[in-house]
Coordinates of C-alpha atoms and ligand atoms in Angstrom, one line a residue:
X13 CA 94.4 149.9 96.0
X14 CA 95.2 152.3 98.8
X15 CA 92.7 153.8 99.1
X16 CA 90.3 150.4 99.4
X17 CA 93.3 149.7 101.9
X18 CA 92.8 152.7 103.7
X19 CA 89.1 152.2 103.7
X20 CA 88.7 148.4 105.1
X21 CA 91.7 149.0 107.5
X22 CA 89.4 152.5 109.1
X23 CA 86.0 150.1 109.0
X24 CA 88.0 147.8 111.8
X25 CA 89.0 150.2 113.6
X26 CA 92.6 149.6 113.4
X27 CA 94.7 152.1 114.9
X28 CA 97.6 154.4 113.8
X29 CA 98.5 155.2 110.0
X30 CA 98.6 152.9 107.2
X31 CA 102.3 153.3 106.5
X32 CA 102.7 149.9 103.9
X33 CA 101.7 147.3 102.2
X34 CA 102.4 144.3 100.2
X35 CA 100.5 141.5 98.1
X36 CA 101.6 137.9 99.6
X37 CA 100.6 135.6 96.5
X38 CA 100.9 131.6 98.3
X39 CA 97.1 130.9 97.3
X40 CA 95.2 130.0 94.2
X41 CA 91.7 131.4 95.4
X42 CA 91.7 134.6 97.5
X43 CA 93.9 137.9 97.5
X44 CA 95.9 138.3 100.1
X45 CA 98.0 142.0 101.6
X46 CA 100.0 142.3 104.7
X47 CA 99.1 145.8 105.6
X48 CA 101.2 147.7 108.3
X49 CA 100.3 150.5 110.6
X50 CA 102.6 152.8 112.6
X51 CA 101.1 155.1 115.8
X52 CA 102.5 158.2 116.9
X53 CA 105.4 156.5 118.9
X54 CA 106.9 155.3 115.4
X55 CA 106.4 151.6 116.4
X56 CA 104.1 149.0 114.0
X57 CA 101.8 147.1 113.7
X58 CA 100.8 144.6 110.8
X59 CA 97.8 142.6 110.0
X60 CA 96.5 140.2 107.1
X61 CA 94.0 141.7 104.6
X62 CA 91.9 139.2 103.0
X63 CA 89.7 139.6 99.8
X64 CA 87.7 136.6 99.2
X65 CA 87.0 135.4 96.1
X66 CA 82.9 135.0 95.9
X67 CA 83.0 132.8 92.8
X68 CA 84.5 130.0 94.7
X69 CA 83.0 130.8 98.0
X70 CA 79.7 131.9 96.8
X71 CA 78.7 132.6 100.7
X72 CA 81.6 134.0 102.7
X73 CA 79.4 135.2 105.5
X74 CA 78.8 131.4 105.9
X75 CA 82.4 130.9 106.0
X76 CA 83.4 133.7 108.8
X77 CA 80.5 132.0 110.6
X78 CA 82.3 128.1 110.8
X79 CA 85.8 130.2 111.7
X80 CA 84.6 131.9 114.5
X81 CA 82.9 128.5 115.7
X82 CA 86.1 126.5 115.1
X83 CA 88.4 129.3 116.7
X84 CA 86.1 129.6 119.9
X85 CA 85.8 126.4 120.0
X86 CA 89.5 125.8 120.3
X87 CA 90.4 128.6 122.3
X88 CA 88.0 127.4 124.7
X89 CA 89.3 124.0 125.1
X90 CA 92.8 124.5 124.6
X91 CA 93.7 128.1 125.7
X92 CA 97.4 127.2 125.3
X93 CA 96.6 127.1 121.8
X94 CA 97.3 129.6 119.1
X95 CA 94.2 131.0 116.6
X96 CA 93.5 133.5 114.0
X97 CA 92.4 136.5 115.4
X98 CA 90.0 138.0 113.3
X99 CA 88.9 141.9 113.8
X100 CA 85.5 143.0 114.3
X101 CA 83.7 146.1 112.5
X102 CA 81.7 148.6 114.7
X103 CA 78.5 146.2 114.1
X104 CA 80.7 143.6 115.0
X105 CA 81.3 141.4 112.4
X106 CA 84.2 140.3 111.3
X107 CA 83.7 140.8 107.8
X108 CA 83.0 144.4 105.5
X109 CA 81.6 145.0 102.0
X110 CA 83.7 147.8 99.8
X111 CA 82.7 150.5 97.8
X112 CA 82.5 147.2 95.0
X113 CA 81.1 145.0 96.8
X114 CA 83.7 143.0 97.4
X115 CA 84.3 141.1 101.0
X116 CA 86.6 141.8 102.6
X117 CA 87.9 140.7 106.5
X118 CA 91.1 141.2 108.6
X119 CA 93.1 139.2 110.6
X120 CA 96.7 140.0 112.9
X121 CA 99.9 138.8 111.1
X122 CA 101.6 136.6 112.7
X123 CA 105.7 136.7 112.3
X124 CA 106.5 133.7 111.1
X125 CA 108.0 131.6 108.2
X126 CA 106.0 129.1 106.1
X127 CA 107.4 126.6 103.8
X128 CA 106.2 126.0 100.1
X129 CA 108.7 123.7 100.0
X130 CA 111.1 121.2 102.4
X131 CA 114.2 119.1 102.7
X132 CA 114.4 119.4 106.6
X133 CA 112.6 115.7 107.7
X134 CA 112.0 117.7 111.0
X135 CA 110.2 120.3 110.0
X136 CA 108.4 118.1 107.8
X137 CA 107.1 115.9 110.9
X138 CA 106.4 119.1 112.5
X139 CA 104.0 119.5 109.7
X140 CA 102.2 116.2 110.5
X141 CA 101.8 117.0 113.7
X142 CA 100.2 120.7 113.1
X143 CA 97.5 119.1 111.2
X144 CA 97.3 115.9 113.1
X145 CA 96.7 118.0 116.3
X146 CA 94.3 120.3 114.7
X147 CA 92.4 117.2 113.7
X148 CA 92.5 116.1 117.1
X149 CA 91.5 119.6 118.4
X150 CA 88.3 119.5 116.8
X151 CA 87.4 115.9 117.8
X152 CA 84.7 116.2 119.6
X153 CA 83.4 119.7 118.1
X154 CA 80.1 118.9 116.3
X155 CA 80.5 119.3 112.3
X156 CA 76.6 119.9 112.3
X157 CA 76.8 123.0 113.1
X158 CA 79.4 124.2 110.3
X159 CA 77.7 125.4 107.0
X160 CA 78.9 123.1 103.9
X161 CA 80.6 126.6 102.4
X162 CA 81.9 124.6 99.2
X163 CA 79.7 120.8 98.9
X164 CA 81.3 117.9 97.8
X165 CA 84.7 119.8 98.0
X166 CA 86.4 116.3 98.6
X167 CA 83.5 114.1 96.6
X168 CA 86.1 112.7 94.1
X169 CA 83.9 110.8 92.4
X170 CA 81.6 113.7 91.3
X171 CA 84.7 116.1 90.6
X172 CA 85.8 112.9 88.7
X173 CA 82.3 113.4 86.9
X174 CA 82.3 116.8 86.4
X175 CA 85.0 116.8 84.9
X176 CA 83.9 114.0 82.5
X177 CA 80.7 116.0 81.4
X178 CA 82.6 119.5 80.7
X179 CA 85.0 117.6 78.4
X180 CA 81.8 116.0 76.1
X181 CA 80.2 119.5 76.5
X182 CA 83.4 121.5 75.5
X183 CA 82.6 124.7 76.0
X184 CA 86.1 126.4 74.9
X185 CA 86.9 124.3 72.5
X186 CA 89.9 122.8 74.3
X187 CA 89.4 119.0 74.6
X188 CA 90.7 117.8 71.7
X189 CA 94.1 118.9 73.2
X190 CA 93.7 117.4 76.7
X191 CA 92.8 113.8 74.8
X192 CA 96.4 112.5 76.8
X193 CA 95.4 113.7 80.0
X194 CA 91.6 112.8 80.1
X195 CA 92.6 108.9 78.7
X196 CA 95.0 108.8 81.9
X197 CA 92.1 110.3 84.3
X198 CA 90.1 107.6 83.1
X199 CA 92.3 104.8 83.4
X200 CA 92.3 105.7 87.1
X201 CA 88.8 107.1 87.5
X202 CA 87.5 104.1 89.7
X203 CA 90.1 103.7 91.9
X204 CA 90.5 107.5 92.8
X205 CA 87.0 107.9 93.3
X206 CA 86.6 104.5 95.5
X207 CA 87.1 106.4 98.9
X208 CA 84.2 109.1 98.1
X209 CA 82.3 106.1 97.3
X210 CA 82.8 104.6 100.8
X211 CA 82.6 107.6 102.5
X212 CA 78.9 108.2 101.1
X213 CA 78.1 104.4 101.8
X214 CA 79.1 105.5 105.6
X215 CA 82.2 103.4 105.6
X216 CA 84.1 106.0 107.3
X217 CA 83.0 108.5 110.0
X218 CA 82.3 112.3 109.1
X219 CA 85.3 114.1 110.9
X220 CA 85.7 117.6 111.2
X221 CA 88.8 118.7 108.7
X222 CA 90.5 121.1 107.8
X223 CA 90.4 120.6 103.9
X224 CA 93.4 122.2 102.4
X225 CA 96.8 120.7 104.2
X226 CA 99.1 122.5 102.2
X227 CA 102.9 123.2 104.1
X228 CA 102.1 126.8 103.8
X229 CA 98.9 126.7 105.9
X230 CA 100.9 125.9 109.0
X231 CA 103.2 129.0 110.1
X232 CA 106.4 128.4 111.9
X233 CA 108.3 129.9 114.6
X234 CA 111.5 131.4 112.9
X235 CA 113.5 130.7 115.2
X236 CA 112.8 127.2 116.6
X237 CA 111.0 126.4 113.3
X238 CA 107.8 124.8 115.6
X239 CA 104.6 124.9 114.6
X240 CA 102.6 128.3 115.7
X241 CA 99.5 127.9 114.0
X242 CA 97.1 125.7 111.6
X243 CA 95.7 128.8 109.0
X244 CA 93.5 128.9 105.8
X245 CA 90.4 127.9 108.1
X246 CA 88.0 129.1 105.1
X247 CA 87.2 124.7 103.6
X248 CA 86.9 123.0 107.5
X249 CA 83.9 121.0 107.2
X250 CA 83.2 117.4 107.5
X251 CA 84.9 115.4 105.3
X252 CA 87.3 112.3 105.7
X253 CA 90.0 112.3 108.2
X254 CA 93.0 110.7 105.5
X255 CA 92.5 113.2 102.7
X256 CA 93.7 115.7 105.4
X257 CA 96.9 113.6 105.2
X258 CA 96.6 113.1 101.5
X259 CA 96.7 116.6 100.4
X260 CA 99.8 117.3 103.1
X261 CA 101.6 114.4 101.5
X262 CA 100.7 115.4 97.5
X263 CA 101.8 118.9 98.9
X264 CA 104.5 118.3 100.8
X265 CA 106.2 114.8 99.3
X266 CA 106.1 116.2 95.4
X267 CA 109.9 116.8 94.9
X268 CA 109.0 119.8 92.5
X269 CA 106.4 122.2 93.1
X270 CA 102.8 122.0 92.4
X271 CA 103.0 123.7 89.2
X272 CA 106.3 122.2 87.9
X273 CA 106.5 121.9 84.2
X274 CA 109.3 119.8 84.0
X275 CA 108.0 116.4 84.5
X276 CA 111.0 114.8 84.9
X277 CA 111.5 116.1 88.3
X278 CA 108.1 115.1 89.7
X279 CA 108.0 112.6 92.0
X280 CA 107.2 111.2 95.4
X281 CA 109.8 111.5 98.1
X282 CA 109.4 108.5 100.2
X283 CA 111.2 109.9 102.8
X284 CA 109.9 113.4 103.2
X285 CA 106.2 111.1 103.1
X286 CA 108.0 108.7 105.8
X287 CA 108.7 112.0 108.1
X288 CA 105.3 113.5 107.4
X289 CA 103.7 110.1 108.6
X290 CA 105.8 110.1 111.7
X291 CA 104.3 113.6 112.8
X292 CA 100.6 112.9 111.9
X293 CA 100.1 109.1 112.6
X294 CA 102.1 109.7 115.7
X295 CA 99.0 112.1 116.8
X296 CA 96.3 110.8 115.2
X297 CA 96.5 107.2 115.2
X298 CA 94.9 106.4 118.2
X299 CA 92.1 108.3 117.2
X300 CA 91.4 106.8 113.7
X301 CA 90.0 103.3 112.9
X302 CA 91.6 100.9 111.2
X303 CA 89.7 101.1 107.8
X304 CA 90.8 105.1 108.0
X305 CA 94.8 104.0 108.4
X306 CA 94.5 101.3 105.8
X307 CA 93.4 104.1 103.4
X308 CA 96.1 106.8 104.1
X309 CA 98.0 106.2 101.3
X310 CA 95.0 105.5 98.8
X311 CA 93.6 108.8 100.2
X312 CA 96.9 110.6 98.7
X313 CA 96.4 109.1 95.7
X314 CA 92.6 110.4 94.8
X315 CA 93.5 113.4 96.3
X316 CA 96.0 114.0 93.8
X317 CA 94.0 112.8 90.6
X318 CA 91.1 114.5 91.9
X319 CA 93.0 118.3 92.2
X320 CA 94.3 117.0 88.4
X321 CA 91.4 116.6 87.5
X322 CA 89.8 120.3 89.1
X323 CA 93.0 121.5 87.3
X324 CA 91.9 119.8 84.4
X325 CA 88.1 120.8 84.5
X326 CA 89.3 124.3 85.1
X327 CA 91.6 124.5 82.4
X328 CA 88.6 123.1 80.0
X329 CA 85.8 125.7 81.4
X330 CA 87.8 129.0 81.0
X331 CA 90.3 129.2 84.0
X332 CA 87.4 130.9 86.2
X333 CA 88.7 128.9 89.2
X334 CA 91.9 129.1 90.2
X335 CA 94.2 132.4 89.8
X336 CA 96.7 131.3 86.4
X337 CA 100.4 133.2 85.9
X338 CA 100.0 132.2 82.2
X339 CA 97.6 130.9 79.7
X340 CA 98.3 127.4 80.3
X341 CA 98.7 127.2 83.6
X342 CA 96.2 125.0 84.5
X343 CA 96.7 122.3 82.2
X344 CA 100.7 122.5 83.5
X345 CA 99.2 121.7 87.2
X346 CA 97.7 118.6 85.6
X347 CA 100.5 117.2 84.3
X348 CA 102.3 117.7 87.4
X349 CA 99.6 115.7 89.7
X350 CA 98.8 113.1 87.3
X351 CA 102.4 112.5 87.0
X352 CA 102.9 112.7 90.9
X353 CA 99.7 110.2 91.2
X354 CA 101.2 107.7 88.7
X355 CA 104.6 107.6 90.9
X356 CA 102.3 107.5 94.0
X357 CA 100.5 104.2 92.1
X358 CA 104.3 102.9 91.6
X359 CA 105.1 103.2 95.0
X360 CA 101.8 101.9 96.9
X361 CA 103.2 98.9 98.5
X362 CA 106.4 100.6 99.8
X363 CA 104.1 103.7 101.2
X364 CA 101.6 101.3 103.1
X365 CA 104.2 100.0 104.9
X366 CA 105.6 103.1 106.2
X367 CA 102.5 103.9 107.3
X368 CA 102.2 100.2 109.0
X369 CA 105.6 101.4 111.0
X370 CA 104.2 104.5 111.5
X371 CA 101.1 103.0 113.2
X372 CA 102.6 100.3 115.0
X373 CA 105.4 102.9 116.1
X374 CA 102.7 105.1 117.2
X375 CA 100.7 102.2 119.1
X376 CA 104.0 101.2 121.0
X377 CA 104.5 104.9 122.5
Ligands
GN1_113 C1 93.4 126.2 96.6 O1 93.9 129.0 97.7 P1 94.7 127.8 98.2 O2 96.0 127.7 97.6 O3 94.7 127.8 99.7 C2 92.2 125.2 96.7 C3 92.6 123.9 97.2 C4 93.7 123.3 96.3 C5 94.8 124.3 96.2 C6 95.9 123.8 95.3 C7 89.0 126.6 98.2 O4 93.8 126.5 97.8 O5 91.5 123.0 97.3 O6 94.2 122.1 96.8 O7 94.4 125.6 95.8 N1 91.2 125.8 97.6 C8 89.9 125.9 97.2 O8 97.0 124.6 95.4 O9 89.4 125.4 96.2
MG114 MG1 92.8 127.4 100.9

């Protein structure tokens, strides 16, 4: 690994000597190394190395391309405002090809802390508003000119479909143990996928989003513990304005982790969803029409059946998706969203009118 290390690190240019570095294992998709270089005065410097992983993004050229729009674009219009920085090769891209063909770009670190998990209401709203800004950030940027890098990633009808077709087909001979599972997908396969539906139909306008909400793509301030920067730019594309708040709130609101075996800890934290909604509604609602706030908390719902059901297909196509710590991995994740997406269900009336008090709070200030 050093030495492909050493190699990327000399292809950008980056000064000094490669004195460190360490794997940093938050996501599912790409590999990720904070690599540190010292110069001859003995002080550092450390920076994000980023291998991504060409099975899901089958074109990451297309993807630096829509990052260094969205970045411009936002440095442009709001030069207060913190973005990646991404290095540049002597052909100046921001991207390089290793000895095995494998892409490869490089970013500064930032110092910060992220949270995977969080109890502190504040920092929770604080979340909200990261990705409601960044929603309002890009506005007015034109989503026509971003390359679809993964299509349909948010179609939860046709992931609710795929799904569907790879269990008749079977390929790995696991279906007949994910009967339990499938049955309870099915019993909510309408409802989940009634959003994508409406979305198709035009019902909602395209905005430009950011995807993958997750706490940990937002880094903090240690200190103050504000919000520094909105990361993980590789999924913006057009797509619906509330399933950027439903994935936050699935994240963010699960009172176990995403992966959490133990069922009987899963559920959804009306509170922690009641701070979230504070920070986003309070800078988005203005923006969104009224059809897009009465779905907020039906968006958080498909969301979560429809990464269940990824999990799912995944687990019933060979685990080449997502990276898995042990054989059943996969199916685990499952469990723990349908069962978060059941409680959601439960709790539907209680969350829509947070929202209402979030809105109407929102409207008043
Ligand atoms: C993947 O790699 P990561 O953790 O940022 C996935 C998201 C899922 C998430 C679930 C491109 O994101 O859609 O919600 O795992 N990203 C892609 O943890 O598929
Ligand atoms: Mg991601």
């Amino acid at each position: 690994m050093f030495e492909t290390i050493s190699k990327i690190g000399a292809a950008f240019r980056l000064p000094g000597t490669l004195s460190a570095y360490d794997a940093i294992t938050n996501g599912n998709i790409n590999a990720t190394y904070r690599v540190t270089y010292r110069d001859e005065s003995g002080s550092s410097k450390s920076y994000v190395f980023q291998r991504i992983n060409t099975v899901v993004f089958s074109n990451p050229v297309q993807i630096m391309h829509n990052i260094d729009l969205v970045t411009s674009y936002i440095r442009e219009k709001f030069p207060n405002a913190r973005t990646l920085h991404f290095h540049h090769t002597a052909d100046g891209k921001n991207y390089v090809f290793d000895a095995d063909d494998c892409f490869w770009r490089v970013m500064n670190w930032v110092d910060s802390v992220t949270f995977n998990t969080c109890d502190d209401p504040a920092v929770i709203e604080a979340t909200g508003r990261a990705f409601g800004r960044f929603q309002n950030q890009l506005a007015d940027f034109d989503g026509a000119q971003l390359f679809e890098t993964i299509p349909d990633f948010h179609n939860t009808k046709k992931r609710l479909d795929t799904l569907f077709a790879h269990a008749e087909a079977d390929p790995c001979g696991r279906v007949s143990g994910v009967q339990a599972e499938l049955s309870q997908i099915a019993s909510v396969r309408e409802k989940a996928g009634a959003l994508s539906v409406r979305y198709a139909a035009g019902e909602f306008p395209v905005r430009v989003t950011h995807n993958d909400t997750k706490s940990n793509n937002v880094l903090f301030d240690r200190e103050t513990k504000m919000p520094l920067v909105v990361i993980d730019l590789d999924t913006v594309m057009p797509g619906m304005a509330m399933y950027d708040f439903g994935d936050a709130v699935r994240f963010i609101a699960n009172t176990a982790a995403e992966d959490e075996p133990d069922l009987q800890k899963v559920s959804f934290d009306t509170e922690k969803f009641s701070a979230f909604c504070k920070g986003f509604i309070g800078e988005v609602a203005n923006g969104l029409t009224q059809p897009e706030l009465d779905s907020l908390v039906l968006a958080a719902f498909s969301v979560t059946v429809e990464l269940a059901s990824r999990f799912l297909d995944d687990y019933i196509t060979g685990d080449k998706y997502f990276k898995i710590n042990y054989p059943e991995h996969n199916l685990v994740r499952t469990r723990c969203q349908l069962a978060l997406a059941m409680d959601i269900l439960k709790k539907q009336e209680e969350l829509e009118q947070i929202v209402r008090s979030s809105a109407a709070e929102a409207a008043a200030n």
